[in-house]
mmCIF file of C-alpha atoms in Angstrom:
data_model
loop_
_atom_site.group_PDB
_atom_site.id
_atom_site.type_symbol
_atom_site.label_atom_id
_atom_site.label_comp_id
_atom_site.label_asym_id
_atom_site.label_seq_id
_atom_site.Cartn_x
_atom_site.Cartn_y
_atom_site.Cartn_z
ATOM 1 C CA MET A 4 20.340 -65.524 17.513
ATOM 2 C CA ASN A 5 19.497 -61.957 18.775
ATOM 3 C CA LEU A 6 17.120 -60.285 16.834
ATOM 4 C CA LEU A 7 16.747 -57.526 19.114
ATOM 5 C CA PRO A 8 17.624 -53.986 18.268
ATOM 6 C CA PRO A 9 20.776 -52.476 20.577
ATOM 7 C CA SER A 10 19.777 -51.159 23.897
ATOM 8 C CA VAL A 11 19.822 -47.375 24.708
ATOM 9 C CA ALA A 12 21.527 -48.552 28.130
ATOM 10 C CA ASP A 13 24.358 -49.569 26.520
ATOM 11 C CA LEU A 14 24.903 -46.151 24.721
ATOM 12 C CA SER A 15 26.345 -43.133 26.386
ATOM 13 C CA ASP A 16 24.765 -39.599 25.769
ATOM 14 C CA ASP A 17 27.919 -38.803 23.535
ATOM 15 C CA ASP A 18 26.863 -41.928 21.607
ATOM 16 C CA LEU A 19 23.311 -41.231 21.156
ATOM 17 C CA VAL A 20 23.916 -37.319 20.233
ATOM 18 C CA ALA A 21 26.259 -38.624 17.441
ATOM 19 C CA LEU A 22 23.602 -41.229 16.209
ATOM 20 C CA TYR A 23 20.846 -38.467 16.016
ATOM 21 C CA SER A 24 23.070 -35.888 14.614
ATOM 22 C CA ALA A 25 24.405 -37.990 11.701
ATOM 23 C CA ALA A 26 23.075 -37.223 8.468
ATOM 24 C CA PRO A 27 21.278 -40.298 7.205
ATOM 25 C CA ALA A 28 23.042 -42.181 4.149
ATOM 26 C CA PRO A 29 21.311 -41.545 1.030
ATOM 27 C CA ALA A 30 18.804 -44.252 -0.166
ATOM 28 C CA VAL A 31 20.644 -44.504 -3.673
ATOM 29 C CA ALA A 32 24.132 -43.872 -4.039
ATOM 30 C CA GLY A 33 25.224 -41.460 -7.308
ATOM 31 C CA PRO A 34 23.931 -38.001 -8.715
ATOM 32 C CA GLY A 35 20.568 -36.705 -7.709
ATOM 33 C CA VAL A 36 20.270 -37.702 -4.074
ATOM 34 C CA GLY A 37 18.047 -35.778 -1.805
ATOM 35 C CA LEU A 38 18.429 -33.875 1.359
ATOM 36 C CA GLU A 39 18.850 -36.820 3.268
ATOM 37 C CA ALA A 40 22.536 -37.046 1.715
ATOM 38 C CA ARG A 41 23.763 -33.823 2.851
ATOM 39 C CA THR A 42 25.764 -33.201 5.747
ATOM 40 C CA GLY A 43 24.501 -31.974 8.987
ATOM 41 C CA SER A 44 25.311 -28.537 8.207
ATOM 42 C CA GLU A 45 24.199 -28.242 4.675
ATOM 43 C CA ALA A 46 20.836 -29.620 6.160
ATOM 44 C CA SER A 47 20.612 -27.219 8.888
ATOM 45 C CA ALA A 48 21.304 -24.231 6.421
ATOM 46 C CA ALA A 49 18.467 -25.384 4.207
ATOM 47 C CA GLY A 50 16.190 -26.407 7.300
ATOM 48 C CA TRP A 51 15.743 -29.663 8.759
ATOM 49 C CA ILE A 52 12.158 -30.239 10.492
ATOM 50 C CA ARG A 53 12.649 -33.321 12.925
ATOM 51 C CA VAL A 54 9.374 -34.078 14.835
ATOM 52 C CA ASN A 55 9.353 -36.348 17.898
ATOM 53 C CA PHE A 56 6.317 -38.275 19.007
ATOM 54 C CA VAL A 57 5.533 -41.125 21.359
ATOM 55 C CA SER A 58 2.592 -43.602 20.501
ATOM 56 C CA THR A 59 1.301 -47.181 22.074
ATOM 57 C CA LEU A 60 1.386 -50.219 19.933
ATOM 58 C CA ASP A 61 -2.257 -49.400 18.726
ATOM 59 C CA GLY A 62 -1.535 -46.032 17.479
ATOM 60 C CA ALA A 63 -2.835 -43.853 20.363
ATOM 61 C CA ALA A 64 -0.505 -40.811 20.967
ATOM 62 C CA SER A 65 -1.855 -40.184 24.603
ATOM 63 C CA ALA A 66 -3.091 -41.722 27.407
ATOM 64 C CA ALA A 67 -5.694 -40.105 29.923
ATOM 65 C CA GLY A 68 -5.396 -37.220 27.694
ATOM 66 C CA VAL A 69 -1.651 -36.523 27.903
ATOM 67 C CA THR A 70 1.632 -38.054 26.496
ATOM 68 C CA GLY A 71 3.266 -38.222 29.972
ATOM 69 C CA SER A 72 2.423 -41.764 30.982
ATOM 70 C CA LEU A 73 3.960 -43.183 27.520
ATOM 71 C CA GLY A 74 7.665 -43.977 26.852
ATOM 72 C CA GLY A 75 9.373 -44.162 30.140
ATOM 73 C CA PRO A 76 13.137 -42.974 31.050
ATOM 74 C CA ASP A 77 14.762 -43.830 27.735
ATOM 75 C CA ASP A 78 12.285 -42.017 25.822
ATOM 76 C CA LEU A 79 12.643 -38.662 28.251
ATOM 77 C CA ARG A 80 16.421 -39.333 27.719
ATOM 78 C CA VAL A 81 16.384 -39.171 24.099
ATOM 79 C CA PHE A 82 13.779 -36.374 24.062
ATOM 80 C CA ASP A 83 16.101 -34.324 26.244
ATOM 81 C CA LEU A 84 18.948 -35.074 23.975
ATOM 82 C CA LEU A 85 17.198 -33.796 20.825
ATOM 83 C CA ARG A 86 16.547 -30.651 22.265
ATOM 84 C CA ARG A 87 20.203 -30.528 23.314
ATOM 85 C CA ILE A 88 21.132 -30.319 19.509
ATOM 86 C CA ALA A 89 18.323 -28.429 17.978
ATOM 87 C CA ASP A 90 18.656 -24.481 17.207
ATOM 88 C CA VAL A 91 14.630 -24.365 18.018
ATOM 89 C CA VAL A 92 12.010 -26.342 19.480
ATOM 90 C CA LEU A 93 8.829 -25.843 17.575
ATOM 91 C CA VAL A 94 5.354 -26.519 19.457
ATOM 92 C CA ALA A 95 1.769 -25.543 19.118
ATOM 93 C CA ALA A 96 0.080 -23.629 21.352
ATOM 94 C CA GLY A 97 -2.566 -26.264 22.184
ATOM 95 C CA THR A 98 0.204 -28.862 22.850
ATOM 96 C CA VAL A 99 1.832 -26.015 25.236
ATOM 97 C CA ARG A 100 -1.183 -25.794 27.158
ATOM 98 C CA ASP A 101 -2.248 -29.171 27.326
ATOM 99 C CA GLU A 102 0.989 -30.562 28.357
ATOM 100 C CA GLY A 103 1.971 -27.736 30.901
ATOM 101 C CA TYR A 104 5.035 -26.493 29.393
ATOM 102 C CA GLY A 105 7.254 -24.408 31.060
ATOM 103 C CA PRO A 106 10.231 -22.283 29.820
ATOM 104 C CA MET A 107 12.404 -23.781 27.311
ATOM 105 C CA ARG A 108 15.579 -24.236 29.661
ATOM 106 C CA LEU A 109 17.972 -27.280 29.263
ATOM 107 C CA HIS A 110 19.529 -29.212 32.243
ATOM 108 C CA ASP A 111 22.963 -27.757 32.818
ATOM 109 C CA ALA A 112 24.998 -31.065 31.020
ATOM 110 C CA ASP A 113 22.888 -29.928 28.119
ATOM 111 C CA VAL A 114 24.287 -26.444 28.054
ATOM 112 C CA ALA A 115 27.839 -27.328 29.106
ATOM 113 C CA TRP A 116 27.671 -29.970 25.724
ATOM 114 C CA ARG A 117 26.001 -26.910 23.674
ATOM 115 C CA ARG A 118 28.727 -24.419 24.983
ATOM 116 C CA GLU A 119 31.651 -26.772 24.055
ATOM 117 C CA HIS A 120 30.180 -27.020 20.436
ATOM 118 C CA GLY A 121 29.729 -23.247 20.199
ATOM 119 C CA LEU A 122 25.951 -23.088 20.353
ATOM 120 C CA PRO A 123 23.844 -20.379 22.433
ATOM 121 C CA ASP A 124 23.091 -22.217 25.912
ATOM 122 C CA HIS A 125 19.696 -22.848 25.228
ATOM 123 C CA PRO A 126 17.454 -23.467 22.002
ATOM 124 C CA VAL A 127 14.974 -20.936 20.991
ATOM 125 C CA PHE A 128 11.354 -21.873 22.061
ATOM 126 C CA ALA A 129 8.844 -21.269 18.888
ATOM 127 C CA ILE A 130 5.157 -21.698 19.586
ATOM 128 C CA VAL A 131 2.739 -21.543 16.780
ATOM 129 C CA THR A 132 -0.650 -20.010 17.601
ATOM 130 C CA GLY A 133 -3.312 -18.667 14.995
ATOM 131 C CA SER A 134 -5.607 -17.220 17.772
ATOM 132 C CA LEU A 135 -2.538 -15.879 20.059
ATOM 133 C CA SER A 136 -4.449 -17.489 22.878
ATOM 134 C CA LEU A 137 -1.036 -17.391 25.067
ATOM 135 C CA ASP A 138 -0.728 -15.843 28.493
ATOM 136 C CA PRO A 139 1.933 -13.361 28.526
ATOM 137 C CA ALA A 140 2.411 -13.605 32.206
ATOM 138 C CA SER A 141 3.145 -17.743 31.682
ATOM 139 C CA SER A 142 6.748 -18.674 32.752
ATOM 140 C CA VAL A 143 7.070 -19.957 29.153
ATOM 141 C CA PHE A 144 7.739 -16.409 28.791
ATOM 142 C CA THR A 145 8.584 -14.529 32.124
ATOM 143 C CA ASP A 146 11.482 -17.284 32.957
ATOM 144 C CA ALA A 147 12.668 -17.935 29.500
ATOM 145 C CA PRO A 148 16.255 -18.062 29.096
ATOM 146 C CA VAL A 149 16.104 -16.847 25.565
ATOM 147 C CA ARG A 150 13.428 -14.463 24.075
ATOM 148 C CA PRO A 151 10.525 -16.860 22.390
ATOM 149 C CA LEU A 152 9.080 -16.493 19.033
ATOM 150 C CA VAL A 153 5.376 -16.542 18.729
ATOM 151 C CA LEU A 154 4.500 -17.429 14.825
ATOM 152 C CA THR A 155 1.165 -16.344 13.895
ATOM 153 C CA SER A 156 -0.965 -14.553 10.972
ATOM 154 C CA ASP A 157 -1.743 -11.070 10.031
ATOM 155 C CA ALA A 158 -5.535 -11.985 11.334
ATOM 156 C CA ALA A 159 -4.316 -12.436 14.758
ATOM 157 C CA ASP A 160 -6.060 -10.390 17.406
ATOM 158 C CA PRO A 161 -4.008 -6.932 17.245
ATOM 159 C CA ALA A 162 -4.517 -6.443 21.425
ATOM 160 C CA ALA A 163 -3.035 -10.196 22.019
ATOM 161 C CA ARG A 164 -0.170 -9.300 19.380
ATOM 162 C CA GLU A 165 0.688 -6.050 21.417
ATOM 163 C CA ALA A 166 0.569 -7.980 24.607
ATOM 164 C CA LEU A 167 2.784 -11.057 23.732
ATOM 165 C CA SER A 168 5.244 -8.609 21.869
ATOM 166 C CA ALA A 169 6.263 -7.333 25.077
ATOM 167 C CA VAL A 170 7.513 -10.843 26.134
ATOM 168 C CA ALA A 171 8.643 -12.355 22.842
ATOM 169 C CA ASP A 172 9.118 -11.718 19.122
ATOM 170 C CA VAL A 173 5.932 -12.121 16.966
ATOM 171 C CA VAL A 174 6.035 -12.886 13.627
ATOM 172 C CA SER A 175 3.591 -13.121 10.857
ATOM 173 C CA CYS A 176 3.489 -16.326 8.811
ATOM 174 C CA GLY A 177 0.467 -16.120 6.702
ATOM 175 C CA THR A 178 -2.214 -13.841 6.021
ATOM 176 C CA ASP A 179 -5.668 -15.457 7.092
ATOM 177 C CA SER A 180 -3.772 -18.419 8.825
ATOM 178 C CA VAL A 181 -0.608 -19.600 9.670
ATOM 179 C CA ASP A 182 1.298 -21.381 6.530
ATOM 180 C CA VAL A 183 3.804 -24.135 7.728
ATOM 181 C CA ARG A 184 5.784 -23.101 4.812
ATOM 182 C CA LEU A 185 6.466 -19.561 6.032
ATOM 183 C CA VAL A 186 6.932 -21.084 9.554
ATOM 184 C CA ARG A 187 9.860 -23.018 8.106
ATOM 185 C CA GLU A 188 11.102 -19.761 6.505
ATOM 186 C CA ALA A 189 11.053 -17.870 9.283
ATOM 187 C CA LEU A 190 13.014 -19.912 11.263
ATOM 188 C CA VAL A 191 15.847 -20.577 8.668
ATOM 189 C CA SER A 192 16.018 -16.746 7.988
ATOM 190 C CA ARG A 193 17.055 -16.613 11.753
ATOM 191 C CA GLY A 194 19.820 -19.319 11.808
ATOM 192 C CA LEU A 195 17.137 -21.946 13.249
ATOM 193 C CA GLY A 196 17.912 -24.465 10.625
ATOM 194 C CA ARG A 197 17.635 -27.514 12.977
ATOM 195 C CA ILE A 198 14.118 -27.503 14.036
ATOM 196 C CA HIS A 199 12.743 -29.783 16.377
ATOM 197 C CA CYS A 200 9.091 -29.917 16.592
ATOM 198 C CA GLU A 201 7.354 -31.756 19.512
ATOM 199 C CA GLY A 202 3.587 -31.768 18.481
ATOM 200 C CA GLY A 203 0.734 -31.590 18.399
ATOM 201 C CA PRO A 204 -0.915 -33.817 15.854
ATOM 202 C CA SER A 205 -3.037 -31.047 13.779
ATOM 203 C CA PHE A 206 0.002 -29.285 13.601
ATOM 204 C CA LEU A 207 2.128 -32.116 12.623
ATOM 205 C CA GLY A 208 -0.839 -32.840 9.891
ATOM 206 C CA SER A 209 -0.189 -29.442 8.378
ATOM 207 C CA LEU A 210 3.440 -30.322 8.101
ATOM 208 C CA VAL A 211 2.582 -33.721 6.642
ATOM 209 C CA ALA A 212 0.208 -32.002 4.118
ATOM 210 C CA ALA A 213 2.927 -29.525 3.325
ATOM 211 C CA ASP A 214 5.529 -32.258 2.685
ATOM 212 C CA LEU A 215 7.996 -30.542 5.315
ATOM 213 C CA VAL A 216 8.902 -33.536 7.740
ATOM 214 C CA ASP A 217 12.372 -34.311 7.238
ATOM 215 C CA GLU A 218 12.729 -36.543 9.918
ATOM 216 C CA LEU A 219 10.292 -38.455 12.296
ATOM 217 C CA CYS A 220 11.810 -39.857 16.025
ATOM 218 C CA LEU A 221 8.451 -42.048 17.027
ATOM 219 C CA SER A 222 9.182 -43.974 20.423
ATOM 220 C CA VAL A 223 6.803 -46.781 20.480
ATOM 221 C CA ASP A 224 5.445 -47.782 23.947
ATOM 222 C CA PRO A 225 4.548 -51.409 24.339
ATOM 223 C CA SER A 226 1.150 -50.638 25.516
ATOM 224 C CA LEU A 227 -2.456 -50.964 24.151
ATOM 225 C CA GLU A 228 -4.534 -47.778 24.951
ATOM 226 C CA GLY A 229 -7.654 -49.567 23.546
ATOM 227 C CA GLY A 230 -9.525 -46.138 23.826
ATOM 228 C CA GLU A 231 -10.396 -43.340 21.351
ATOM 229 C CA GLY A 232 -6.941 -41.546 21.846
ATOM 230 C CA PRO A 233 -5.543 -39.285 19.132
ATOM 231 C CA ARG A 234 -3.153 -40.399 16.701
ATOM 232 C CA ILE A 235 0.169 -38.573 16.273
ATOM 233 C CA VAL A 236 -1.198 -36.920 13.225
ATOM 234 C CA ARG A 237 -4.673 -35.166 12.689
ATOM 235 C CA GLY A 238 -5.765 -34.036 9.271
ATOM 236 C CA SER A 239 -5.325 -35.545 5.575
ATOM 237 C CA SER A 240 -2.705 -35.350 3.222
ATOM 238 C CA PRO A 241 -2.940 -35.614 -0.492
ATOM 239 C CA GLU A 242 -0.740 -38.778 -0.659
ATOM 240 C CA LEU A 243 1.506 -41.314 1.287
ATOM 241 C CA ARG A 244 4.827 -39.681 2.479
ATOM 242 C CA ARG A 245 7.099 -42.474 2.240
ATOM 243 C CA MET A 246 9.713 -42.692 5.231
ATOM 244 C CA ARG A 247 12.977 -44.667 5.325
ATOM 245 C CA LEU A 248 14.269 -46.189 8.378
ATOM 246 C CA ALA A 249 17.648 -44.840 9.864
ATOM 247 C CA HIS A 250 17.844 -46.887 12.996
ATOM 248 C CA VAL A 251 15.945 -48.518 15.755
ATOM 249 C CA LEU A 252 17.197 -48.629 19.336
ATOM 250 C CA ARG A 253 15.235 -50.346 22.448
ATOM 251 C CA GLY A 254 14.508 -48.945 25.747
ATOM 252 C CA GLU A 255 13.698 -49.936 28.873
ATOM 253 C CA GLY A 256 10.573 -52.290 29.243
ATOM 254 C CA ASP A 257 10.793 -53.156 25.392
ATOM 255 C CA LEU A 258 10.176 -49.523 24.342
ATOM 256 C CA LEU A 259 11.448 -49.091 20.767
ATOM 257 C CA LEU A 260 12.894 -45.774 19.792
ATOM 258 C CA THR A 261 12.620 -45.458 15.900
ATOM 259 C CA ARG A 262 14.130 -42.879 13.630
ATOM 260 C CA TYR A 263 12.763 -42.445 9.888
ATOM 261 C CA VAL A 264 13.920 -40.019 7.332
ATOM 262 C CA ARG A 265 11.493 -38.945 4.352
ATOM 263 C CA SER A 266 12.293 -40.895 1.143
ATOM 264 C CA ARG A 267 12.762 -38.076 -1.418
#
């Protein structure tokens, strides 16, 4: 008896795209089902926030301070495909700096797929920052194929806002601090409903607290970090946010790639 989940190696890119693009079936059939029963286009119009993280078996979200040593080639393959089908890639500024992000430029195969499906060549890169501590001369902005978005608050430094406005669209999403609900509204109002969030833990904590996480794609690296690495979420939530399993795949080296959707 084989109790192992399907292998990523047995699936083509088109298979994986279809799997991750499919609207999850409702938990209960009949009237009154929630967002997870909507079609992909309906969910996009309303705004669908998918978050993508990796952790060790013992819950560490990084090793030696970064995520790059976790996951492996199959995790990276799915990571790239999730960007392929997104309207916008949403990342907090701290993660942009810590992980060494460059411009949001997809591979040629991803661009070709998007053109075939009537999408712009690249997703928009949206960066969340309350302090606006971003370098306008960074390649994130200067080499961007699409003008990035910077999502901040009214309280942000006016000089920094002016400097970044030369290389990005700077949008206020709150008065004294960034309100994640307004972040989603700002993206959806621009037609960017398929929201793919890549971190970091504090920003995910804000999304969890506001109950805005519609989907979690979590890669579980078969390792024990054993240190004091961060969890994928930092912060507190007023209650448990129950998720429902959509699928599990097995990657190289016994990596598990899971997809969960919010139980509404």
